[in-house]
Tab-separated table of C-alpha atoms in Angstrom:
chain	number	residue	atom	x	y	z
A	1	MET	CA	-56.270	34.631	-65.809
A	2	TYR	CA	-53.630	31.937	-66.280
A	3	SER	CA	-54.150	30.572	-62.781
A	4	SER	CA	-57.906	30.349	-63.291
A	5	CYS	CA	-57.437	28.389	-66.507
A	6	SER	CA	-55.072	25.988	-64.738
A	7	GLN	CA	-57.533	25.366	-61.946
A	8	VAL	CA	-60.368	24.712	-64.415
A	9	THR	CA	-58.172	22.294	-66.367
A	10	PHE	CA	-57.181	20.411	-63.201
A	11	LEU	CA	-60.802	20.173	-62.096
A	12	CYS	CA	-61.903	18.777	-65.462
A	13	SER	CA	-59.129	16.193	-65.427
A	14	THR	CA	-60.125	15.084	-61.944
A	15	ILE	CA	-63.770	14.697	-62.960
A	16	LEU	CA	-62.807	12.611	-65.993
A	17	ASN	CA	-60.585	10.340	-63.915
A	18	PHE	CA	-63.312	9.845	-61.357
A	19	GLU	CA	-65.851	8.981	-64.021
A	20	GLY	CA	-63.388	6.607	-65.623
A	21	LEU	CA	-62.837	4.781	-62.331
A	22	ARG	CA	-66.548	4.624	-61.623
A	23	MET	CA	-67.244	2.889	-64.876
A	24	ARG	CA	-66.219	-0.774	-65.517
A	25	THR	CA	-63.270	-0.089	-67.745
A	26	PRO	CA	-60.170	-2.368	-67.971
A	27	GLU	CA	-58.034	0.248	-66.223
A	28	ALA	CA	-60.484	0.486	-63.328
A	29	LEU	CA	-60.699	-3.281	-62.978
A	30	SER	CA	-56.884	-3.671	-62.896
A	31	MET	CA	-56.528	-0.979	-60.240
A	32	ASP	CA	-59.243	-2.610	-58.122
A	33	SER	CA	-57.559	-5.997	-58.343
A	34	ALA	CA	-54.199	-4.467	-57.341
A	35	LEU	CA	-55.814	-2.835	-54.321
A	36	PHE	CA	-57.461	-6.082	-53.263
A	37	GLU	CA	-54.153	-7.930	-53.664
A	38	LEU	CA	-52.394	-5.387	-51.414
A	39	LEU	CA	-55.050	-5.721	-48.737
A	40	LYS	CA	-54.802	-9.507	-48.918
A	41	ARG	CA	-51.033	-9.418	-48.432
A	42	CYS	CA	-51.427	-7.090	-45.441
A	43	GLN	CA	-53.917	-9.505	-43.907
A	44	GLN	CA	-51.571	-12.456	-44.411
A	45	THR	CA	-48.659	-10.550	-42.914
A	46	CYS	CA	-50.673	-9.609	-39.842
A	47	SER	CA	-51.838	-13.183	-39.286
A	48	TYR	CA	-48.283	-14.491	-39.698
A	49	ALA	CA	-46.948	-11.955	-37.205
A	50	ALA	CA	-49.674	-12.907	-34.731
A	51	GLN	CA	-48.637	-16.564	-34.814
A	52	PHE	CA	-44.968	-15.965	-33.802
A	53	ASN	CA	-43.894	-13.908	-30.757
A	54	THR	CA	-40.461	-12.903	-32.065
A	55	SER	CA	-38.692	-9.715	-31.017
A	56	VAL	CA	-35.448	-7.963	-31.890
A	57	SER	CA	-32.924	-7.782	-29.069
A	58	SER	CA	-31.002	-4.665	-28.139
A	59	ILE	CA	-27.754	-6.214	-29.417
A	60	GLU	CA	-29.324	-6.840	-32.814
A	61	LEU	CA	-30.548	-3.255	-32.932
A	62	GLN	CA	-27.067	-1.986	-32.050
A	63	LEU	CA	-25.596	-4.196	-34.762
A	64	LEU	CA	-28.141	-2.900	-37.258
A	65	HIS	CA	-27.362	0.729	-36.402
A	66	ARG	CA	-23.631	-0.037	-36.569
A	67	LEU	CA	-23.789	-1.585	-40.025
A	68	SER	CA	-26.546	0.444	-41.674
A	69	PRO	CA	-24.558	3.696	-42.188
A	70	ALA	CA	-21.666	1.775	-43.777
A	71	LEU	CA	-23.752	-0.442	-46.078
A	72	GLU	CA	-25.909	1.118	-48.776
A	73	LEU	CA	-27.786	-2.095	-49.554
A	74	PRO	CA	-31.305	-3.232	-48.714
A	75	ILE	CA	-31.394	-4.492	-45.151
A	76	GLY	CA	-31.776	-8.273	-44.989
A	77	SER	CA	-30.735	-8.982	-48.555
A	78	PRO	CA	-28.009	-11.601	-49.245
A	79	ASP	CA	-25.554	-8.924	-50.361
A	80	TRP	CA	-26.206	-6.935	-47.186
A	81	LEU	CA	-25.627	-10.019	-45.017
A	82	ALA	CA	-22.389	-10.884	-46.845
A	83	CYS	CA	-21.033	-7.335	-46.475
A	84	ALA	CA	-22.090	-7.265	-42.817
A	85	GLN	CA	-20.258	-10.531	-42.110
A	86	LYS	CA	-17.115	-9.266	-43.822
A	87	GLN	CA	-17.142	-6.016	-41.857
A	88	LEU	CA	-17.729	-7.846	-38.566
A	89	ASP	CA	-14.828	-10.216	-39.264
A	90	GLN	CA	-12.498	-7.254	-39.820
A	91	GLU	CA	-13.607	-5.550	-36.622
A	92	LEU	CA	-13.248	-8.779	-34.645
A	93	ALA	CA	-9.697	-9.236	-35.941
A	94	THR	CA	-8.807	-5.652	-34.971
A	95	GLN	CA	-10.316	-6.008	-31.509
A	96	GLY	CA	-8.559	-9.359	-31.038
A	97	ALA	CA	-5.166	-7.772	-31.787
A	98	VAL	CA	-5.873	-4.921	-29.364
A	99	GLN	CA	-6.981	-7.365	-26.663
A	100	GLU	CA	-3.876	-9.507	-27.135
A	101	GLU	CA	-1.631	-6.459	-26.756
A	102	ARG	CA	-3.464	-5.411	-23.607
A	103	GLU	CA	-3.158	-8.917	-22.185
A	104	GLN	CA	0.601	-8.802	-22.744
A	105	GLN	CA	0.794	-5.442	-20.990
A	106	LEU	CA	-1.331	-6.865	-18.173
A	107	ASP	CA	0.997	-9.862	-17.820
A	108	VAL	CA	4.047	-7.592	-17.603
A	109	ALA	CA	2.321	-5.374	-15.033
A	110	THR	CA	1.254	-8.429	-13.022
A	111	GLU	CA	4.805	-9.824	-12.958
A	112	THR	CA	6.207	-6.439	-11.915
A	113	LEU	CA	3.569	-6.126	-9.217
A	114	GLN	CA	4.335	-9.619	-7.942
A	115	LEU	CA	8.053	-8.776	-7.734
A	116	LEU	CA	7.238	-5.624	-5.783
A	117	VAL	CA	4.983	-7.583	-3.431
A	118	ASP	CA	7.740	-10.152	-2.821
A	119	SER	CA	10.216	-7.335	-2.174
A	120	ILE	CA	7.849	-5.685	0.305
A	121	LYS	CA	7.293	-9.031	2.039
A	122	GLY	CA	11.045	-9.472	2.448
A	123	ILE	CA	11.420	-5.946	3.826
A	124	LEU	CA	8.534	-6.528	6.249
A	125	SER	CA	10.064	-9.806	7.423
A	126	ASN	CA	13.376	-8.069	8.105
A	127	HIS	CA	11.504	-5.233	9.817
A	128	ASN	CA	9.571	-7.648	12.050
A	129	ARG	CA	12.758	-9.517	13.011
A	130	GLN	CA	14.484	-6.291	14.001
A	131	LEU	CA	11.450	-4.905	15.810
A	132	ALA	CA	11.045	-8.127	17.803
A	133	ASP	CA	14.137	-7.125	19.805
A	134	VAL	CA	12.500	-3.942	21.100
A	135	LYS	CA	8.797	-4.777	21.007
A	136	HIS	CA	8.784	-6.169	24.546
A	137	LEU	CA	10.505	-2.994	25.734
A	138	LEU	CA	7.851	-0.850	24.069
A	139	ARG	CA	5.105	-2.889	25.697
A	140	ALA	CA	6.766	-2.534	29.082
A	141	MET	CA	7.037	1.227	28.586
A	142	ALA	CA	3.368	1.425	27.584
A	143	LYS	CA	2.381	-0.596	30.645
A	144	ASP	CA	4.445	1.731	32.807
A	145	GLU	CA	2.578	4.710	31.353
A	146	GLU	CA	-0.741	3.021	32.084
A	147	ASN	CA	0.335	2.368	35.667
A	148	ALA	CA	1.343	5.996	36.004
A	149	LEU	CA	-2.086	7.061	34.766
A	150	ALA	CA	-3.746	4.670	37.209
A	151	GLU	CA	-1.803	6.284	40.046
A	152	GLY	CA	-3.134	9.686	39.042
A	153	GLU	CA	0.019	11.004	37.424
A	154	GLU	CA	-0.172	13.174	34.329
A	155	VAL	CA	1.292	11.463	31.262
A	156	ILE	CA	1.040	13.275	27.935
A	157	TYR	CA	-0.525	11.100	25.252
A	158	GLU	CA	1.042	13.015	22.365
A	159	GLY	CA	4.338	11.334	21.548
A	160	SER	CA	3.824	8.555	24.105
A	161	VAL	CA	4.526	4.875	23.624
A	162	ARG	CA	0.802	4.083	23.703
A	163	GLN	CA	0.184	6.402	20.761
A	164	PHE	CA	3.104	4.855	18.890
A	165	LEU	CA	1.769	1.315	19.419
A	166	LEU	CA	-1.691	2.306	18.173
A	167	GLU	CA	-0.227	4.016	15.098
A	168	TYR	CA	2.005	1.019	14.457
A	169	LYS	CA	-0.969	-1.364	14.650
A	170	ALA	CA	-2.975	0.784	12.202
A	171	TRP	CA	0.039	0.922	9.872
A	172	GLN	CA	0.487	-2.849	10.041
A	173	ASP	CA	-3.227	-3.438	9.328
A	174	ASN	CA	-3.118	-1.158	6.276
A	175	VAL	CA	-0.034	-2.936	4.932
A	176	GLN	CA	-1.686	-6.332	5.332
A	177	ILE	CA	-4.893	-5.123	3.646
A	178	VAL	CA	-2.976	-3.732	0.664
A	179	LEU	CA	-0.856	-6.857	0.240
A	180	PHE	CA	-3.833	-9.207	0.636
A	181	THR	CA	-5.926	-7.243	-1.855
A	182	VAL	CA	-3.151	-7.063	-4.448
A	183	VAL	CA	-2.266	-10.753	-4.113
A	184	GLN	CA	-5.920	-11.764	-4.329
A	185	ALA	CA	-6.484	-9.580	-7.405
A	186	THR	CA	-3.397	-10.849	-9.236
A	187	GLY	CA	-4.167	-14.476	-8.387
A	188	GLN	CA	-7.656	-14.525	-9.911
A	189	PRO	CA	-8.180	-16.323	-13.256
A	190	ARG	CA	-8.146	-14.151	-16.359
A	191	GLY	CA	-11.699	-14.851	-17.514
A	192	GLY	CA	-13.321	-15.090	-14.080
A	193	GLY	CA	-13.460	-11.397	-13.384
A	194	ALA	CA	-13.362	-9.683	-10.008
A	195	SER	CA	-16.208	-9.316	-7.572
A	196	GLN	CA	-17.743	-5.967	-6.784
A	197	GLU	CA	-16.173	-5.955	-3.333
A	198	GLY	CA	-12.745	-6.720	-4.796
A	199	VAL	CA	-13.094	-3.909	-7.312
A	200	GLU	CA	-14.008	-1.469	-4.535
A	201	LEU	CA	-10.981	-2.567	-2.497
A	202	LEU	CA	-8.699	-2.097	-5.508
A	203	GLN	CA	-10.081	1.389	-6.034
A	204	GLU	CA	-9.265	2.257	-2.412
A	205	ILE	CA	-5.627	1.130	-2.685
A	206	PRO	CA	-4.171	4.463	-4.005
A	207	ALA	CA	-5.653	6.390	-1.074
A	208	THR	CA	-4.435	3.692	1.331
A	209	LEU	CA	-0.916	3.906	-0.129
A	210	LYS	CA	-0.842	7.674	0.437
A	211	GLU	CA	-1.936	7.106	4.021
A	212	LEU	CA	0.728	4.422	4.410
A	213	HIS	CA	3.421	6.835	3.236
A	214	THR	CA	2.458	9.293	5.970
A	215	GLN	CA	2.114	6.551	8.583
A	216	SER	CA	5.503	5.031	7.692
A	217	THR	CA	7.265	8.344	8.250
A	218	SER	CA	5.497	8.798	11.577
A	219	VAL	CA	6.159	5.225	12.723
A	220	TYR	CA	9.879	5.173	11.954
A	221	ASN	CA	10.520	8.674	13.262
A	222	GLY	CA	8.537	7.843	16.382
A	223	LEU	CA	10.513	4.647	16.952
A	224	VAL	CA	13.842	6.444	16.601
A	225	GLY	CA	12.542	9.154	18.950
A	226	PHE	CA	12.486	6.728	21.880
A	227	ALA	CA	16.082	6.928	23.095
A	228	SER	CA	17.780	4.157	25.047
A	229	PRO	CA	18.537	4.696	28.755
A	230	LEU	CA	22.149	3.646	28.070
A	231	VAL	CA	22.768	6.677	25.864
A	232	THR	CA	24.452	9.479	27.776
A	233	GLU	CA	23.121	12.881	26.756
A	234	ARG	CA	24.353	16.070	28.357
A	235	GLY	CA	21.169	17.983	27.809
A	236	GLY	CA	19.819	20.745	29.953
A	237	ASP	CA	16.449	19.057	30.298
A	238	CYS	CA	17.902	16.107	32.234
A	239	SER	CA	20.723	17.827	34.108
A	240	SER	CA	19.156	17.146	37.488
A	241	PRO	CA	16.914	14.265	38.507
A	242	THR	CA	14.852	16.567	40.675
A	243	SER	CA	14.562	19.473	38.244
A	244	THR	CA	11.721	17.929	36.284
A	245	ALA	CA	9.190	15.410	37.504
A	246	GLN	CA	10.059	12.390	35.391
A	247	THR	CA	7.530	10.160	37.116
A	248	SER	CA	7.597	7.173	34.754
A	249	PHE	CA	10.209	4.887	33.301
A	250	ALA	CA	9.014	5.655	29.766
A	251	ALA	CA	9.448	9.364	30.396
A	252	ALA	CA	12.907	8.699	31.770
A	253	VAL	CA	13.706	6.683	28.652
A	254	ARG	CA	12.643	9.530	26.394
A	255	CYS	CA	14.839	11.818	28.433
A	256	SER	CA	17.796	9.630	27.292
A	257	GLY	CA	19.052	8.827	30.767
A	258	VAL	CA	19.803	10.845	33.848
A	259	LYS	CA	22.919	12.965	33.869
A	260	THR	CA	24.877	11.668	36.809
A	261	GLN	CA	28.096	13.676	36.843
A	262	THR	CA	27.824	17.258	35.526
A	263	ASP	CA	31.125	18.740	36.592
A	264	SER	CA	33.441	15.745	36.942
A	265	MET	CA	37.138	16.427	36.806
A	266	SER	CA	39.498	14.975	34.262
A	267	GLN	CA	42.110	12.377	35.111
A	268	ASN	CA	44.972	14.877	34.857
A	269	SER	CA	43.350	17.380	37.205
A	270	ARG	CA	42.817	14.635	39.769
A	271	LYS	CA	46.546	13.887	39.754
A	272	LEU	CA	47.393	17.540	40.458
A	273	LEU	CA	45.201	17.756	43.569
A	274	PRO	CA	47.090	17.415	46.875
A	275	ARG	CA	46.123	14.438	48.967
A	276	ASN	CA	46.216	14.848	52.729
A	277	LEU	CA	46.522	11.298	53.974
A	278	GLY	CA	47.193	12.318	57.547
A	279	THR	CA	43.905	14.043	58.105
A	280	PRO	CA	41.142	11.690	57.046
A	281	GLY	CA	38.562	14.122	58.307
A	282	LEU	CA	39.436	16.512	55.485
A	283	ASN	CA	38.768	13.962	52.776
A	284	PRO	CA	35.902	14.997	50.509
A	285	SER	CA	32.611	13.344	51.227
A	286	PRO	CA	31.397	10.793	48.710
A	287	LYS	CA	29.167	12.073	45.917
A	288	ARG	CA	25.489	11.798	46.616
A	289	ALA	CA	23.968	8.851	44.784
A	290	VAL	CA	21.449	9.675	42.056
A	291	ARG	CA	18.118	7.941	42.540
A	292	ASP	CA	15.375	7.014	40.110
A	293	PRO	CA	12.445	9.447	40.589
A	294	LYS	CA	9.988	6.573	40.024
A	295	THR	CA	11.346	3.751	42.195
A	296	GLY	CA	13.693	5.666	44.491
A	297	ARG	CA	16.495	3.215	43.839
A	298	ALA	CA	20.031	4.309	43.151
A	299	VAL	CA	20.854	4.686	39.481
A	300	GLN	CA	24.172	3.252	38.401
A	301	GLU	CA	26.423	5.735	36.684
A	302	ARG	CA	26.950	5.126	32.984
A	303	ASN	CA	30.382	5.057	31.471
A	304	SER	CA	30.692	5.666	27.746
A	305	TYR	CA	33.480	3.113	27.365
A	306	ALA	CA	31.555	0.538	29.376
A	307	VAL	CA	28.482	1.182	27.289
A	308	SER	CA	30.443	0.667	24.076
A	309	VAL	CA	31.900	-2.581	25.442
A	310	TRP	CA	28.436	-3.730	26.484
A	311	LYS	CA	27.096	-3.006	23.016
A	312	ARG	CA	29.918	-4.937	21.361
A	313	VAL	CA	29.361	-7.908	23.672
A	314	LYS	CA	25.618	-7.808	23.025
A	315	ALA	CA	26.213	-7.667	19.257
A	316	LYS	CA	28.646	-10.590	19.559
A	317	LEU	CA	26.129	-12.678	21.485
A	318	GLU	CA	23.387	-11.909	18.985
A	319	GLY	CA	25.604	-12.628	15.984
A	320	ARG	CA	25.522	-9.038	14.726
A	321	ASP	CA	29.190	-8.159	15.175
A	322	VAL	CA	29.988	-8.539	11.464
A	323	ASP	CA	26.783	-7.058	10.022
A	324	PRO	CA	24.591	-5.201	12.568
A	325	SER	CA	21.586	-5.322	10.238
A	326	ARG	CA	21.569	-9.152	9.953
A	327	ARG	CA	21.713	-11.837	12.616
A	328	MET	CA	24.103	-14.622	11.656
A	329	SER	CA	23.281	-18.259	12.175
A	330	VAL	CA	25.297	-20.513	14.495
A	331	THR	CA	27.140	-22.046	11.551
A	332	GLU	CA	28.115	-18.638	10.217
A	333	GLN	CA	29.309	-17.542	13.668
A	334	VAL	CA	31.495	-20.662	14.005
A	335	ASP	CA	32.967	-20.109	10.547
A	336	CYS	CA	33.674	-16.469	11.394
A	337	VAL	CA	35.420	-17.417	14.668
A	338	ILE	CA	37.546	-20.058	12.909
A	339	LYS	CA	38.463	-17.551	10.207
A	340	GLU	CA	39.516	-14.945	12.782
A	341	ALA	CA	41.458	-17.543	14.787
A	342	THR	CA	43.403	-18.747	11.750
A	343	ASN	CA	44.098	-15.277	10.396
A	344	VAL	CA	47.845	-14.730	9.920
A	345	ASP	CA	47.725	-11.095	11.088
A	346	ASN	CA	45.952	-12.026	14.302
A	347	LEU	CA	48.387	-14.875	14.954
A	348	SER	CA	51.337	-12.527	14.343
A	349	GLN	CA	50.016	-9.973	16.813
A	350	LEU	CA	49.407	-12.733	19.348
A	351	TYR	CA	52.975	-14.035	18.947
A	352	GLU	CA	54.499	-10.551	19.265
A	353	GLY	CA	52.546	-9.860	22.426
A	354	TRP	CA	53.431	-13.225	23.948
A	355	THR	CA	57.124	-12.788	23.115
A	356	ALA	CA	57.271	-9.359	24.739
A	357	TRP	CA	55.555	-10.654	27.836
A	358	VAL	CA	57.947	-13.598	28.154
């Protein structure tokens, strides 16, 4: 019953309002004029918008979304613009401080990286100077292996000099790429930015460094693995020149020399042996000369003392007698000789020996 009365009341009120608007009353006239004014303003706005092709950029939209949640003011009002400017100034100051700190960290990292690059360059220069003494030997050994292959002989590639030279070249190329990329990246201007190719090369550096670590171990171990023919090794693998077919000089080098005298007698035992000078026919026959399996020429027997003397003479000629890891200049060698010649201890020993001889 109550709901029906409410509906009837609402209907009557609606009819009265409609009749009031239909008639020319002051209220109806004011409402009509307000409606016409609104339509006129809409028309003016549309015509104004049609005259100018302005659009809001994505940056302006991002700025609007960034400032709208923090500011509870009408968008576009003077107060809103003042608050927005103040907030942007604070954020710019904060970002400027963060950027300055990062630039300082970047400068420190760049200086450290440059020091490391200079250190690596010095190590590589020392490495190249030392390797220059044996590089021609390695090339000769590789050429000997190639000649052996051309003659139809079987030369194992694994652990050969050819494999070492290829690995060394790949290692050297990787080192140069890393150094060139790092130097180029650190030498670019701060605001210029790096190219896409440079960024990709920088991203590949960690993987290249891991590969270099593995290659460095292989290269240095492989270089040490090639023994010198002057080193005497009493191994079972090289006890006889005819036991194994060492068909190439490189293979003979890796075998660390041919064992020339397996059961030689000591000096004391030689003195105890009787010597029959009256019967030359009973004298022992000379020892059979050991020949190189590759060339067929006689191989000169190695003496450990002679080898040590040869090494000392070679080091003296190369200026490495004082420090084997560094070659002295001519001036340094002259100074060293003068210092040794004017040493009081050496002069005293020389005088004592001369006095005893006289």
